[in-house]
PDB file of C-alpha atoms and ligand atoms in Angstrom:
ATOM      1  CA  MET A 163      17.700   2.639  17.133  1.00 51.00           C
ATOM      2  CA  GLY A 164      14.054   1.622  17.215  1.00 56.00           C
ATOM      3  CA  THR A 165      12.637  -1.565  18.610  1.00 63.00           C
ATOM      4  CA  GLU A 166      13.623  -3.251  15.318  1.00 81.00           C
ATOM      5  CA  THR A 167      10.364  -5.097  15.017  1.00 93.00           C
ATOM      6  CA  THR A 168       8.371  -5.332  11.845  1.00 97.00           C
ATOM      7  CA  ALA A 169       5.531  -7.266  13.466  1.00 97.00           C
ATOM      8  CA  GLY A 170       3.017  -4.468  12.822  1.00 97.00           C
ATOM      9  CA  TYR A 171       4.074  -4.154   9.198  1.00 97.00           C
ATOM     10  CA  ASP A 172       3.996  -7.928   8.729  1.00 97.00           C
ATOM     11  CA  LEU A 173       0.426  -8.052  10.027  1.00 97.00           C
ATOM     12  CA  LEU A 174      -0.652  -5.194   7.788  1.00 97.00           C
ATOM     13  CA  TYR A 175       1.182  -6.561   4.743  1.00 98.00           C
ATOM     14  CA  ASP A 176      -0.430  -9.953   5.254  1.00 97.00           C
ATOM     15  CA  VAL A 177      -3.902  -8.351   5.127  1.00 97.00           C
ATOM     16  CA  ILE A 178      -2.915  -6.294   2.079  1.00 97.00           C
ATOM     17  CA  ARG A 179      -1.649  -9.385   0.228  1.00 97.00           C
ATOM     18  CA  ARG A 180      -4.667 -11.467   1.159  1.00 96.00           C
ATOM     19  CA  ARG A 181      -7.046  -8.933  -0.346  1.00 97.00           C
ATOM     20  CA  SER A 182      -8.146  -9.571  -3.884  1.00 96.00           C
ATOM     21  CA  SER A 183     -11.355  -8.826  -5.708  1.00 95.00           C
ATOM     22  CA  ILE A 184     -13.871 -11.539  -4.896  1.00 96.00           C
ATOM     23  CA  ARG A 185     -16.587 -11.488  -7.529  1.00 92.00           C
ATOM     24  CA  LYS A 186     -18.537 -14.477  -6.239  1.00 94.00           C
ATOM     25  CA  LEU A 187     -19.801 -14.305  -2.668  1.00 97.00           C
ATOM     26  CA  LYS A 188     -21.877 -16.737  -0.626  1.00 97.00           C
ATOM     27  CA  PRO A 189     -25.374 -15.460   0.197  1.00 97.00           C
ATOM     28  CA  ASP A 190     -24.898 -16.458   3.884  1.00 98.00           C
ATOM     29  CA  PRO A 191     -25.536 -13.533   6.239  1.00 98.00           C
ATOM     30  CA  ILE A 192     -22.632 -11.790   7.920  1.00 98.00           C
ATOM     31  CA  PRO A 193     -22.733 -10.403  11.472  1.00 98.00           C
ATOM     32  CA  ASP A 194     -23.851  -6.764  11.817  1.00 98.00           C
ATOM     33  CA  GLU A 195     -20.901  -6.341  14.123  1.00 98.00           C
ATOM     34  CA  TYR A 196     -18.555  -7.059  11.173  1.00 98.00           C
ATOM     35  CA  ILE A 197     -20.286  -4.475   9.020  1.00 98.00           C
ATOM     36  CA  ASN A 198     -19.866  -1.926  11.801  1.00 98.00           C
ATOM     37  CA  LYS A 199     -16.191  -2.784  12.130  1.00 98.00           C
ATOM     38  CA  ILE A 200     -15.719  -2.261   8.393  1.00 98.00           C
ATOM     39  CA  LEU A 201     -17.512   1.113   8.521  1.00 98.00           C
ATOM     40  CA  GLU A 202     -15.520   2.077  11.586  1.00 98.00           C
ATOM     41  CA  ALA A 203     -12.266   1.416   9.699  1.00 98.00           C
ATOM     42  CA  GLY A 204     -13.569   3.386   6.716  1.00 98.00           C
ATOM     43  CA  ARG A 205     -14.336   6.538   8.665  1.00 98.00           C
ATOM     44  CA  TRP A 206     -10.699   6.840   9.729  1.00 98.00           C
ATOM     45  CA  ALA A 207      -9.513   7.426   6.158  1.00 98.00           C
ATOM     46  CA  MET A 208      -7.436  10.441   5.167  1.00 96.00           C
ATOM     47  CA  SER A 209      -9.186  13.237   3.298  1.00 93.00           C
ATOM     48  CA  GLY A 210      -8.296  16.746   2.136  1.00 89.00           C
ATOM     49  CA  ALA A 211      -8.395  19.091   5.159  1.00 89.00           C
ATOM     50  CA  ASN A 212     -10.105  16.227   6.981  1.00 93.00           C
ATOM     51  CA  SER A 213     -13.299  17.080   5.138  1.00 92.00           C
ATOM     52  CA  GLN A 214     -14.568  13.464   5.352  1.00 95.00           C
ATOM     53  CA  PRO A 215     -16.795  13.659   2.277  1.00 94.00           C
ATOM     54  CA  TRP A 216     -18.194  10.127   2.721  1.00 97.00           C
ATOM     55  CA  GLU A 217     -21.452   8.609   3.898  1.00 98.00           C
ATOM     56  CA  TYR A 218     -22.439   4.963   3.699  1.00 98.00           C
ATOM     57  CA  ILE A 219     -25.709   3.202   2.875  1.00 98.00           C
ATOM     58  CA  VAL A 220     -25.784  -0.368   4.149  1.00 98.00           C
ATOM     59  CA  VAL A 221     -28.132  -2.401   1.948  1.00 98.00           C
ATOM     60  CA  LYS A 222     -29.404  -5.784   3.103  1.00 98.00           C
ATOM     61  CA  ASP A 223     -32.962  -5.713   1.721  1.00 98.00           C
ATOM     62  CA  PRO A 224     -33.055  -8.322  -1.113  1.00 97.00           C
ATOM     63  CA  GLN A 225     -35.403  -6.219  -3.261  1.00 98.00           C
ATOM     64  CA  VAL A 226     -33.207  -3.118  -3.005  1.00 98.00           C
ATOM     65  CA  LYS A 227     -30.137  -5.201  -3.900  1.00 98.00           C
ATOM     66  CA  LYS A 228     -32.002  -6.631  -6.876  1.00 96.00           C
ATOM     67  CA  ASP A 229     -33.107  -3.181  -8.036  1.00 97.00           C
ATOM     68  CA  LEU A 230     -29.542  -1.871  -7.811  1.00 97.00           C
ATOM     69  CA  PHE A 231     -28.224  -4.836  -9.777  1.00 96.00           C
ATOM     70  CA  ARG A 232     -30.835  -4.254 -12.473  1.00 94.00           C
ATOM     71  CA  CYS A 233     -29.588  -0.648 -12.800  1.00 95.00           C
ATOM     72  CA  TYR A 234     -26.106  -2.084 -13.174  1.00 93.00           C
ATOM     73  CA  THR A 235     -26.868  -4.662 -15.834  1.00 88.00           C
ATOM     74  CA  GLU A 236     -29.182  -2.424 -17.808  1.00 87.00           C
ATOM     75  CA  VAL A 237     -28.156   1.244 -17.731  1.00 89.00           C
ATOM     76  CA  ASN A 238     -24.531   0.728 -16.739  1.00 85.00           C
ATOM     77  CA  ALA A 239     -23.953  -2.120 -19.199  1.00 81.00           C
ATOM     78  CA  ASP A 240     -25.593  -0.268 -22.078  1.00 82.00           C
ATOM     79  CA  PHE A 241     -23.413   2.762 -21.451  1.00 86.00           C
ATOM     80  CA  ILE A 242     -20.255   0.654 -21.319  1.00 84.00           C
ATOM     81  CA  TYR A 243     -21.320  -1.287 -24.389  1.00 82.00           C
ATOM     82  CA  TRP A 244     -21.499   1.849 -26.508  1.00 84.00           C
ATOM     83  CA  MET A 245     -18.297   3.302 -25.090  1.00 86.00           C
ATOM     84  CA  GLU A 246     -16.461   0.054 -25.800  1.00 83.00           C
ATOM     85  CA  GLN A 247     -17.546   0.062 -29.424  1.00 82.00           C
ATOM     86  CA  GLN A 248     -15.426   3.213 -29.895  1.00 86.00           C
ATOM     87  CA  ARG A 249     -12.247   1.333 -29.073  1.00 82.00           C
ATOM     88  CA  LEU A 250      -9.874  -0.832 -31.029  1.00 78.00           C
ATOM     89  CA  PHE A 251     -11.463  -4.283 -30.983  1.00 76.00           C
ATOM     90  CA  GLU A 252      -8.546  -5.983 -29.210  1.00 72.00           C
ATOM     91  CA  LEU A 253      -8.476  -3.409 -26.416  1.00 76.00           C
ATOM     92  CA  ARG A 254     -12.176  -3.607 -25.612  1.00 77.00           C
ATOM     93  CA  HIS A 255     -13.180  -5.122 -22.315  1.00 76.00           C
ATOM     94  CA  PRO A 256     -13.547  -8.815 -23.162  1.00 69.00           C
ATOM     95  CA  ALA A 257     -17.159  -8.927 -22.046  1.00 69.00           C
ATOM     96  CA  TYR A 258     -17.845  -6.474 -24.851  1.00 69.00           C
ATOM     97  CA  GLN A 259     -15.703  -8.165 -27.485  1.00 63.00           C
ATOM     98  CA  MET A 260     -17.657 -11.352 -27.508  1.00 56.00           C
ATOM     99  CA  THR A 261     -20.236 -10.145 -29.968  1.00 53.00           C
ATOM    100  CA  ALA A 262     -21.398  -8.387 -26.830  1.00 51.00           C
ATOM    101  CA  ASP A 263     -25.048  -9.288 -26.645  1.00 62.00           C
ATOM    102  CA  LYS A 264     -24.402 -12.831 -25.465  1.00 66.00           C
ATOM    103  CA  ALA A 265     -22.147 -11.715 -22.629  1.00 62.00           C
ATOM    104  CA  VAL A 266     -24.451  -8.878 -21.615  1.00 64.00           C
ATOM    105  CA  GLU A 267     -27.465 -11.202 -21.652  1.00 69.00           C
ATOM    106  CA  GLN A 268     -25.608 -13.698 -19.482  1.00 71.00           C
ATOM    107  CA  GLN A 269     -24.798 -10.957 -16.982  1.00 69.00           C
ATOM    108  CA  ARG A 270     -28.443  -9.843 -16.887  1.00 69.00           C
ATOM    109  CA  ARG A 271     -29.731 -13.324 -16.119  1.00 72.00           C
ATOM    110  CA  GLY A 272     -27.362 -13.930 -13.183  1.00 81.00           C
ATOM    111  CA  ALA A 273     -27.742 -12.547  -9.663  1.00 86.00           C
ATOM    112  CA  GLY A 274     -24.140 -11.273  -9.735  1.00 92.00           C
ATOM    113  CA  TRP A 275     -23.174  -9.161  -6.756  1.00 96.00           C
ATOM    114  CA  SER A 276     -26.829  -8.778  -5.659  1.00 96.00           C
ATOM    115  CA  ALA A 277     -26.419 -12.241  -4.094  1.00 96.00           C
ATOM    116  CA  ALA A 278     -24.070 -10.748  -1.485  1.00 98.00           C
ATOM    117  CA  PRO A 279     -25.626 -10.553   2.007  1.00 98.00           C
ATOM    118  CA  ALA A 280     -24.736  -6.865   2.304  1.00 98.00           C
ATOM    119  CA  LEU A 281     -23.697  -3.964   0.142  1.00 98.00           C
ATOM    120  CA  ILE A 282     -22.001  -0.827   1.346  1.00 98.00           C
ATOM    121  CA  VAL A 283     -22.864   2.004  -1.014  1.00 98.00           C
ATOM    122  CA  VAL A 284     -20.385   4.853  -0.663  1.00 98.00           C
ATOM    123  CA  VAL A 285     -21.890   8.285  -1.210  1.00 97.00           C
ATOM    124  CA  GLY A 286     -19.852  11.480  -1.520  1.00 95.00           C
ATOM    125  CA  ASP A 287     -20.726  15.037  -0.593  1.00 93.00           C
ATOM    126  CA  GLY A 288     -18.768  17.331  -2.903  1.00 88.00           C
ATOM    127  CA  ARG A 289     -19.541  20.382  -0.784  1.00 88.00           C
ATOM    128  CA  ARG A 290     -17.231  19.107   1.904  1.00 87.00           C
ATOM    129  CA  GLN A 291     -14.107  19.267  -0.257  1.00 81.00           C
ATOM    130  CA  TRP A 292     -14.182  23.051   0.050  1.00 80.00           C
ATOM    131  CA  GLY A 293     -12.713  22.545   3.496  1.00 79.00           C
ATOM    132  CA  THR A 294      -9.348  22.533   1.766  1.00 79.00           C
ATOM    133  CA  VAL A 295      -7.429  25.329   0.046  1.00 78.00           C
ATOM    134  CA  GLN A 296      -8.776  26.630  -3.237  1.00 76.00           C
ATOM    135  CA  GLY A 297      -5.481  25.768  -4.970  1.00 74.00           C
ATOM    136  CA  ALA A 298      -6.179  22.067  -4.470  1.00 74.00           C
ATOM    137  CA  HIS A 299      -8.976  22.277  -6.987  1.00 71.00           C
ATOM    138  CA  THR A 300      -6.966  23.990  -9.673  1.00 68.00           C
ATOM    139  CA  PHE A 301      -3.664  22.169  -9.345  1.00 62.00           C
ATOM    140  CA  GLY A 302      -2.744  19.372 -11.736  1.00 61.00           C
ATOM    141  CA  ARG A 303      -5.048  17.396 -13.947  1.00 57.00           C
ATOM    142  CA  ASP A 304      -8.493  16.413 -12.723  1.00 59.00           C
ATOM    143  CA  GLN A 305      -7.572  16.774  -9.085  1.00 62.00           C
ATOM    144  CA  SER A 306     -10.482  16.028  -6.841  1.00 79.00           C
ATOM    145  CA  HIS A 307     -10.357  15.968  -3.104  1.00 82.00           C
ATOM    146  CA  LEU A 308     -13.772  14.384  -3.215  1.00 87.00           C
ATOM    147  CA  THR A 309     -12.880  11.222  -5.124  1.00 89.00           C
ATOM    148  CA  ASP A 310      -9.405  10.957  -3.570  1.00 88.00           C
ATOM    149  CA  GLY A 311     -10.975  10.899  -0.107  1.00 92.00           C
ATOM    150  CA  LEU A 312     -13.686   8.484  -1.207  1.00 94.00           C
ATOM    151  CA  ALA A 313     -11.121   6.064  -2.651  1.00 96.00           C
ATOM    152  CA  ASN A 314      -9.240   6.140   0.650  1.00 97.00           C
ATOM    153  CA  THR A 315     -12.269   5.277   2.748  1.00 97.00           C
ATOM    154  CA  CYS A 316     -13.120   2.447   0.334  1.00 98.00           C
ATOM    155  CA  THR A 317      -9.622   0.972   0.504  1.00 98.00           C
ATOM    156  CA  LEU A 318      -9.707   0.875   4.286  1.00 98.00           C
ATOM    157  CA  MET A 319     -13.067  -0.889   4.189  1.00 98.00           C
ATOM    158  CA  HIS A 320     -11.840  -3.495   1.670  1.00 98.00           C
ATOM    159  CA  LEU A 321      -8.873  -4.230   3.936  1.00 98.00           C
ATOM    160  CA  ALA A 322     -11.006  -4.348   7.084  1.00 98.00           C
ATOM    161  CA  ALA A 323     -13.305  -6.872   5.373  1.00 98.00           C
ATOM    162  CA  VAL A 324     -10.369  -9.148   4.476  1.00 98.00           C
ATOM    163  CA  SER A 325      -9.084  -8.998   8.047  1.00 98.00           C
ATOM    164  CA  LEU A 326     -12.499 -10.378   9.126  1.00 98.00           C
ATOM    165  CA  GLY A 327     -12.355 -13.253   6.617  1.00 98.00           C
ATOM    166  CA  LEU A 328     -14.775 -11.572   4.218  1.00 98.00           C
ATOM    167  CA  GLY A 329     -14.547 -10.879   0.499  1.00 98.00           C
ATOM    168  CA  THR A 330     -15.307  -7.659  -1.359  1.00 98.00           C
ATOM    169  CA  GLN A 331     -15.438  -6.298  -4.863  1.00 96.00           C
ATOM    170  CA  TRP A 332     -15.206  -2.818  -6.378  1.00 96.00           C
ATOM    171  CA  VAL A 333     -18.325  -2.126  -8.451  1.00 95.00           C
ATOM    172  CA  THR A 334     -17.764   1.032 -10.458  1.00 93.00           C
ATOM    173  CA  ILE A 335     -20.836   3.121 -11.135  1.00 93.00           C
ATOM    174  CA  HIS A 336     -20.775   4.889 -14.492  1.00 92.00           C
ATOM    175  CA  ILE A 337     -24.283   6.371 -14.637  1.00 94.00           C
ATOM    176  CA  GLN A 338     -25.312   7.311 -11.109  1.00 95.00           C
ATOM    177  CA  GLU A 339     -28.888   8.505 -11.539  1.00 96.00           C
ATOM    178  CA  PRO A 340     -30.801   5.185 -11.617  1.00 97.00           C
ATOM    179  CA  PHE A 341     -28.932   3.948  -8.540  1.00 98.00           C
ATOM    180  CA  LYS A 342     -29.613   7.223  -6.738  1.00 98.00           C
ATOM    181  CA  LYS A 343     -33.305   6.948  -7.543  1.00 98.00           C
ATOM    182  CA  VAL A 344     -33.490   3.440  -6.057  1.00 98.00           C
ATOM    183  CA  LEU A 345     -31.778   4.605  -2.860  1.00 98.00           C
ATOM    184  CA  GLY A 346     -33.308   8.076  -2.612  1.00 98.00           C
ATOM    185  CA  VAL A 347     -29.880   9.747  -2.635  1.00 98.00           C
ATOM    186  CA  PRO A 348     -30.141  13.582  -2.865  1.00 97.00           C
ATOM    187  CA  ASP A 349     -29.158  15.125  -6.224  1.00 94.00           C
ATOM    188  CA  LEU A 350     -26.207  16.998  -4.735  1.00 93.00           C
ATOM    189  CA  MET A 351     -24.545  13.811  -3.561  1.00 95.00           C
ATOM    190  CA  MET A 352     -22.338  11.550  -5.643  1.00 95.00           C
ATOM    191  CA  LEU A 353     -22.954   7.815  -5.706  1.00 96.00           C
ATOM    192  CA  TYR A 354     -19.342   6.728  -5.801  1.00 96.00           C
ATOM    193  CA  LEU A 355     -19.082   3.005  -5.304  1.00 97.00           C
ATOM    194  CA  ILE A 356     -20.911  -0.194  -4.403  1.00 98.00           C
ATOM    195  CA  ILE A 357     -18.971  -2.659  -2.253  1.00 98.00           C
ATOM    196  CA  PRO A 358     -20.606  -6.084  -2.054  1.00 98.00           C
ATOM    197  CA  ILE A 359     -19.501  -7.918   1.101  1.00 98.00           C
ATOM    198  CA  GLY A 360     -19.818 -11.567   2.063  1.00 98.00           C
ATOM    199  CA  TYR A 361     -17.990 -14.809   2.631  1.00 98.00           C
ATOM    200  CA  PRO A 362     -15.955 -15.746  -0.462  1.00 98.00           C
ATOM    201  CA  ALA A 363     -17.457 -18.470  -2.661  1.00 96.00           C
ATOM    202  CA  VAL A 364     -14.234 -18.752  -4.681  1.00 95.00           C
ATOM    203  CA  GLU A 365     -10.545 -18.937  -3.833  1.00 93.00           C
ATOM    204  CA  PRO A 366      -8.835 -15.533  -3.846  1.00 90.00           C
ATOM    205  CA  SER A 367      -6.542 -15.032  -6.833  1.00 86.00           C
ATOM    206  CA  GLU A 368      -2.783 -14.752  -6.491  1.00 87.00           C
ATOM    207  CA  GLY A 369      -2.657 -11.126  -7.540  1.00 88.00           C
ATOM    208  CA  VAL A 370      -0.374  -9.517 -10.079  1.00 86.00           C
ATOM    209  CA  ARG A 371       1.427  -6.203  -9.739  1.00 91.00           C
ATOM    210  CA  ARG A 372       4.179  -4.378 -11.575  1.00 92.00           C
ATOM    211  CA  PRO A 373       7.559  -5.081  -9.914  1.00 95.00           C
ATOM    212  CA  LEU A 374       8.986  -2.429  -7.605  1.00 97.00           C
ATOM    213  CA  GLU A 375      12.113  -1.917  -9.719  1.00 97.00           C
ATOM    214  CA  GLU A 376       9.892  -0.884 -12.609  1.00 95.00           C
ATOM    215  CA  ILE A 377       7.923   1.730 -10.672  1.00 97.00           C
ATOM    216  CA  VAL A 378      10.382   3.152  -8.137  1.00 98.00           C
ATOM    217  CA  HIS A 379      12.762   5.976  -8.998  1.00 98.00           C
ATOM    218  CA  HIS A 380      15.584   7.288  -6.833  1.00 98.00           C
ATOM    219  CA  ASP A 381      16.247  10.989  -6.373  1.00 97.00           C
ATOM    220  CA  HIS A 382      15.121  11.785  -9.918  1.00 97.00           C
ATOM    221  CA  TYR A 383      12.715  10.305 -12.420  1.00 97.00           C
ATOM    222  CA  ASP A 384      14.652   7.633 -14.307  1.00 97.00           C
ATOM    223  CA  GLU A 385      13.715   8.245 -17.914  1.00 97.00           C
ATOM    224  CA  SER A 386      14.748   4.755 -18.971  1.00 96.00           C
ATOM    225  CA  LYS A 387      11.682   3.604 -17.041  1.00 96.00           C
ATOM    226  CA  PHE A 388       9.322   5.874 -18.909  1.00 97.00           C
ATOM    227  CA  MET A 389       7.060   3.692 -20.978  1.00 94.00           C
ATOM    228  CA  SER A 390       6.700   4.521 -24.651  1.00 95.00           C
ATOM    229  CA  ASN A 391       3.192   4.491 -26.060  1.00 93.00           C
ATOM    230  CA  GLU A 392       3.960   1.142 -27.710  1.00 92.00           C
ATOM    231  CA  ARG A 393       4.974  -0.365 -24.377  1.00 92.00           C
ATOM    232  CA  VAL A 394       1.870   0.952 -22.645  1.00 90.00           C
ATOM    233  CA  ILE A 395      -0.301  -0.625 -25.337  1.00 84.00           C
ATOM    234  CA  GLN A 396       1.629  -3.881 -24.952  1.00 86.00           C
ATOM    235  CA  PHE A 397       1.089  -3.640 -21.184  1.00 87.00           C
ATOM    236  CA  LEU A 398      -2.651  -3.212 -21.692  1.00 82.00           C
ATOM    237  CA  PHE A 399      -2.754  -6.244 -23.978  1.00 78.00           C
ATOM    238  CA  GLU A 400      -0.851  -8.326 -21.445  1.00 79.00           C
ATOM    239  CA  LEU A 401      -3.128  -7.192 -18.611  1.00 77.00           C
ATOM    240  CA  ARG A 402      -6.052  -8.770 -20.380  1.00 69.00           C
ATOM    241  CA  GLY A 403      -4.542 -12.155 -19.653  1.00 61.00           C
ATOM    242  CA  LYS A 404      -3.754 -11.481 -16.008  1.00 57.00           C
ATOM    243  CA  THR A 405      -6.797 -10.047 -14.288  1.00 53.00           C
ATOM    244  CA  LEU A 406     -10.177 -11.719 -14.663  1.00 52.00           C
ATOM    245  CA  GLN A 407     -10.557 -15.353 -15.683  1.00 50.00           C
ATOM    246  CA  THR A 408     -12.883 -14.277 -18.470  1.00 51.00           C
ATOM    247  CA  TYR A 409     -10.184 -11.947 -19.834  1.00 49.00           C
ATOM    248  CA  ARG A 410      -8.121 -15.023 -20.620  1.00 47.00           C
ATOM    249  CA  GLN A 411     -10.930 -16.332 -22.761  1.00 47.00           C
ATOM    250  CA  SER A 412     -11.238 -13.121 -24.708  1.00 46.00           C
ATOM    251  CA  TYR A 413     -10.235 -12.630 -28.290  1.00 42.00           C
ATOM    252  CA  VAL A 414      -6.943 -10.928 -27.484  1.00 44.00           C
ATOM    253  CA  GLY A 415      -4.405 -11.914 -30.099  1.00 45.00           C
ATOM    254  CA  LYS A 416      -6.993 -13.821 -32.050  1.00 45.00           C
ATOM    255  CA  GLU A 417      -8.966 -12.806 -35.052  1.00 45.00           C
ATOM    256  CA  GLU A 418     -12.106 -10.767 -34.765  1.00 43.00           C
ATOM    257  CA  PRO A 419     -15.040 -13.169 -35.135  1.00 41.00           C
ATOM    258  CA  LYS A 420     -16.840 -12.890 -38.431  1.00 40.00           C
ATOM    259  CA  GLY A 421     -19.810 -10.567 -38.165  1.00 36.00           C
ATOM    260  CA  GLY A 422     -18.714  -9.475 -34.610  1.00 33.00           C
TER     261      GLY A 422
HETATM  262  C1  FMN B 170     -11.079   2.509  -9.541  1.00 67.64           C
HETATM  263  C2  FMN B 170     -11.358   1.032  -9.636  1.00 67.64           C
HETATM  264  C3  FMN B 170     -12.387   0.578 -10.438  1.00 67.64           C
HETATM  265  C4  FMN B 170     -12.687  -0.773 -10.514  1.00 67.64           C
HETATM  266  N1  FMN B 170     -13.796  -1.183 -11.207  1.00 67.64           N
HETATM  267  C5  FMN B 170     -14.151  -2.488 -11.177  1.00 67.64           C
HETATM  268  C6  FMN B 170     -15.395  -2.906 -11.727  1.00 67.64           C
HETATM  269  O1  FMN B 170     -16.202  -2.100 -12.189  1.00 67.64           O
HETATM  270  N2  FMN B 170     -15.693  -4.226 -11.733  1.00 67.64           N
HETATM  271  C7  FMN B 170     -14.840  -5.147 -11.188  1.00 67.64           C
HETATM  272  O2  FMN B 170     -15.159  -6.335 -11.241  1.00 67.64           O
HETATM  273  N3  FMN B 170     -13.654  -4.776 -10.626  1.00 67.64           N
HETATM  274  C8  FMN B 170     -13.318  -3.475 -10.590  1.00 67.64           C
HETATM  275  N4  FMN B 170     -12.152  -3.069  -9.964  1.00 67.64           N
HETATM  276  C9  FMN B 170     -11.234  -4.077  -9.401  1.00 67.64           C
HETATM  277  C10 FMN B 170      -9.963  -4.231 -10.228  1.00 67.64           C
HETATM  278  O3  FMN B 170     -10.214  -4.893 -11.450  1.00 67.64           O
HETATM  279  C11 FMN B 170      -8.953  -5.028  -9.397  1.00 67.64           C
HETATM  280  O4  FMN B 170      -8.726  -4.339  -8.197  1.00 67.64           O
HETATM  281  C12 FMN B 170      -7.636  -5.238 -10.106  1.00 67.64           C
HETATM  282  O5  FMN B 170      -7.806  -6.053 -11.265  1.00 67.64           O
HETATM  283  C13 FMN B 170      -6.612  -5.916  -9.201  1.00 67.64           C
HETATM  284  O6  FMN B 170      -7.099  -7.166  -8.769  1.00 67.64           O
HETATM  285  P1  FMN B 170      -7.355  -7.486  -7.237  1.00 67.64           P
HETATM  286  O7  FMN B 170      -8.347  -6.506  -6.688  1.00 67.64           O
HETATM  287  O8  FMN B 170      -7.911  -8.902  -7.228  1.00 67.64           O
HETATM  288  O9  FMN B 170      -6.039  -7.382  -6.534  1.00 67.64           O
HETATM  289  C14 FMN B 170     -11.868  -1.719  -9.836  1.00 67.64           C
HETATM  290  C15 FMN B 170     -10.842  -1.258  -9.008  1.00 67.64           C
HETATM  291  C16 FMN B 170     -10.613   0.100  -8.866  1.00 67.64           C
HETATM  292  C17 FMN B 170      -9.581   0.581  -7.877  1.00 67.64           C
END
């Protein structure tokens, strides 16, 4: 018999449930002490063989933030634009369904996440993953101890930020080079993620997740829960209405606009 208290879990679960992606942050500065606390939480993440493949660049300089955001709205957005054109119209990211140029232009004019008082740029050193057994790199599909470890450190930092009353967002980097040039990151390193941090300027969203009974199996994989391709496609369609506000305004289920 343990002490029968779930107080620790309750505290942790509360932080987990309060976290949601905050894509609009106030420009107000945040204490350096908070940034250090977030980094401190991040460095305690799990990683293969404890190889700790992460390093962090804290960006507060307005010009550097602006330069990074320009890389995002130009190179990153162009890349995504062309990738999205390969997909079935209804499954495209909504920002790239809306006869694209208008949405992309709108994104370029705004300050977006560069308005955040601080960014934590997470950089990965792939050489460190060799601390683990060779088999780890050949097992399964696309296994990477580098990105698994990096995702872990990022998750801890997102949670630490929420516990301090701050908001964060996950800014995926698709084409690393322009960002690396701005920051002077060595070629061998991976520029994994940008985490904008600041006080939330919008209410956090409720959050939506698949129910436990749908994703948990007991003793063996329950094949009745295996999603057919049709169901996965239906799931993807439905997701469009549940994540970002702008997704709800997309053309899902409607007709493709003439000339779009
Ligand atoms: C691997 C990964 C990539 C993501 N990429 C982006 C992104 O590029 N832009 C963005 O706004 N959100 C991004 N997100 C955030 C997800 O959209 C978000 O976590 C998800 O919709 C659940 O919503 P929540 O974070 O509010 O709970 C990403 C999250 C992860 C884990």
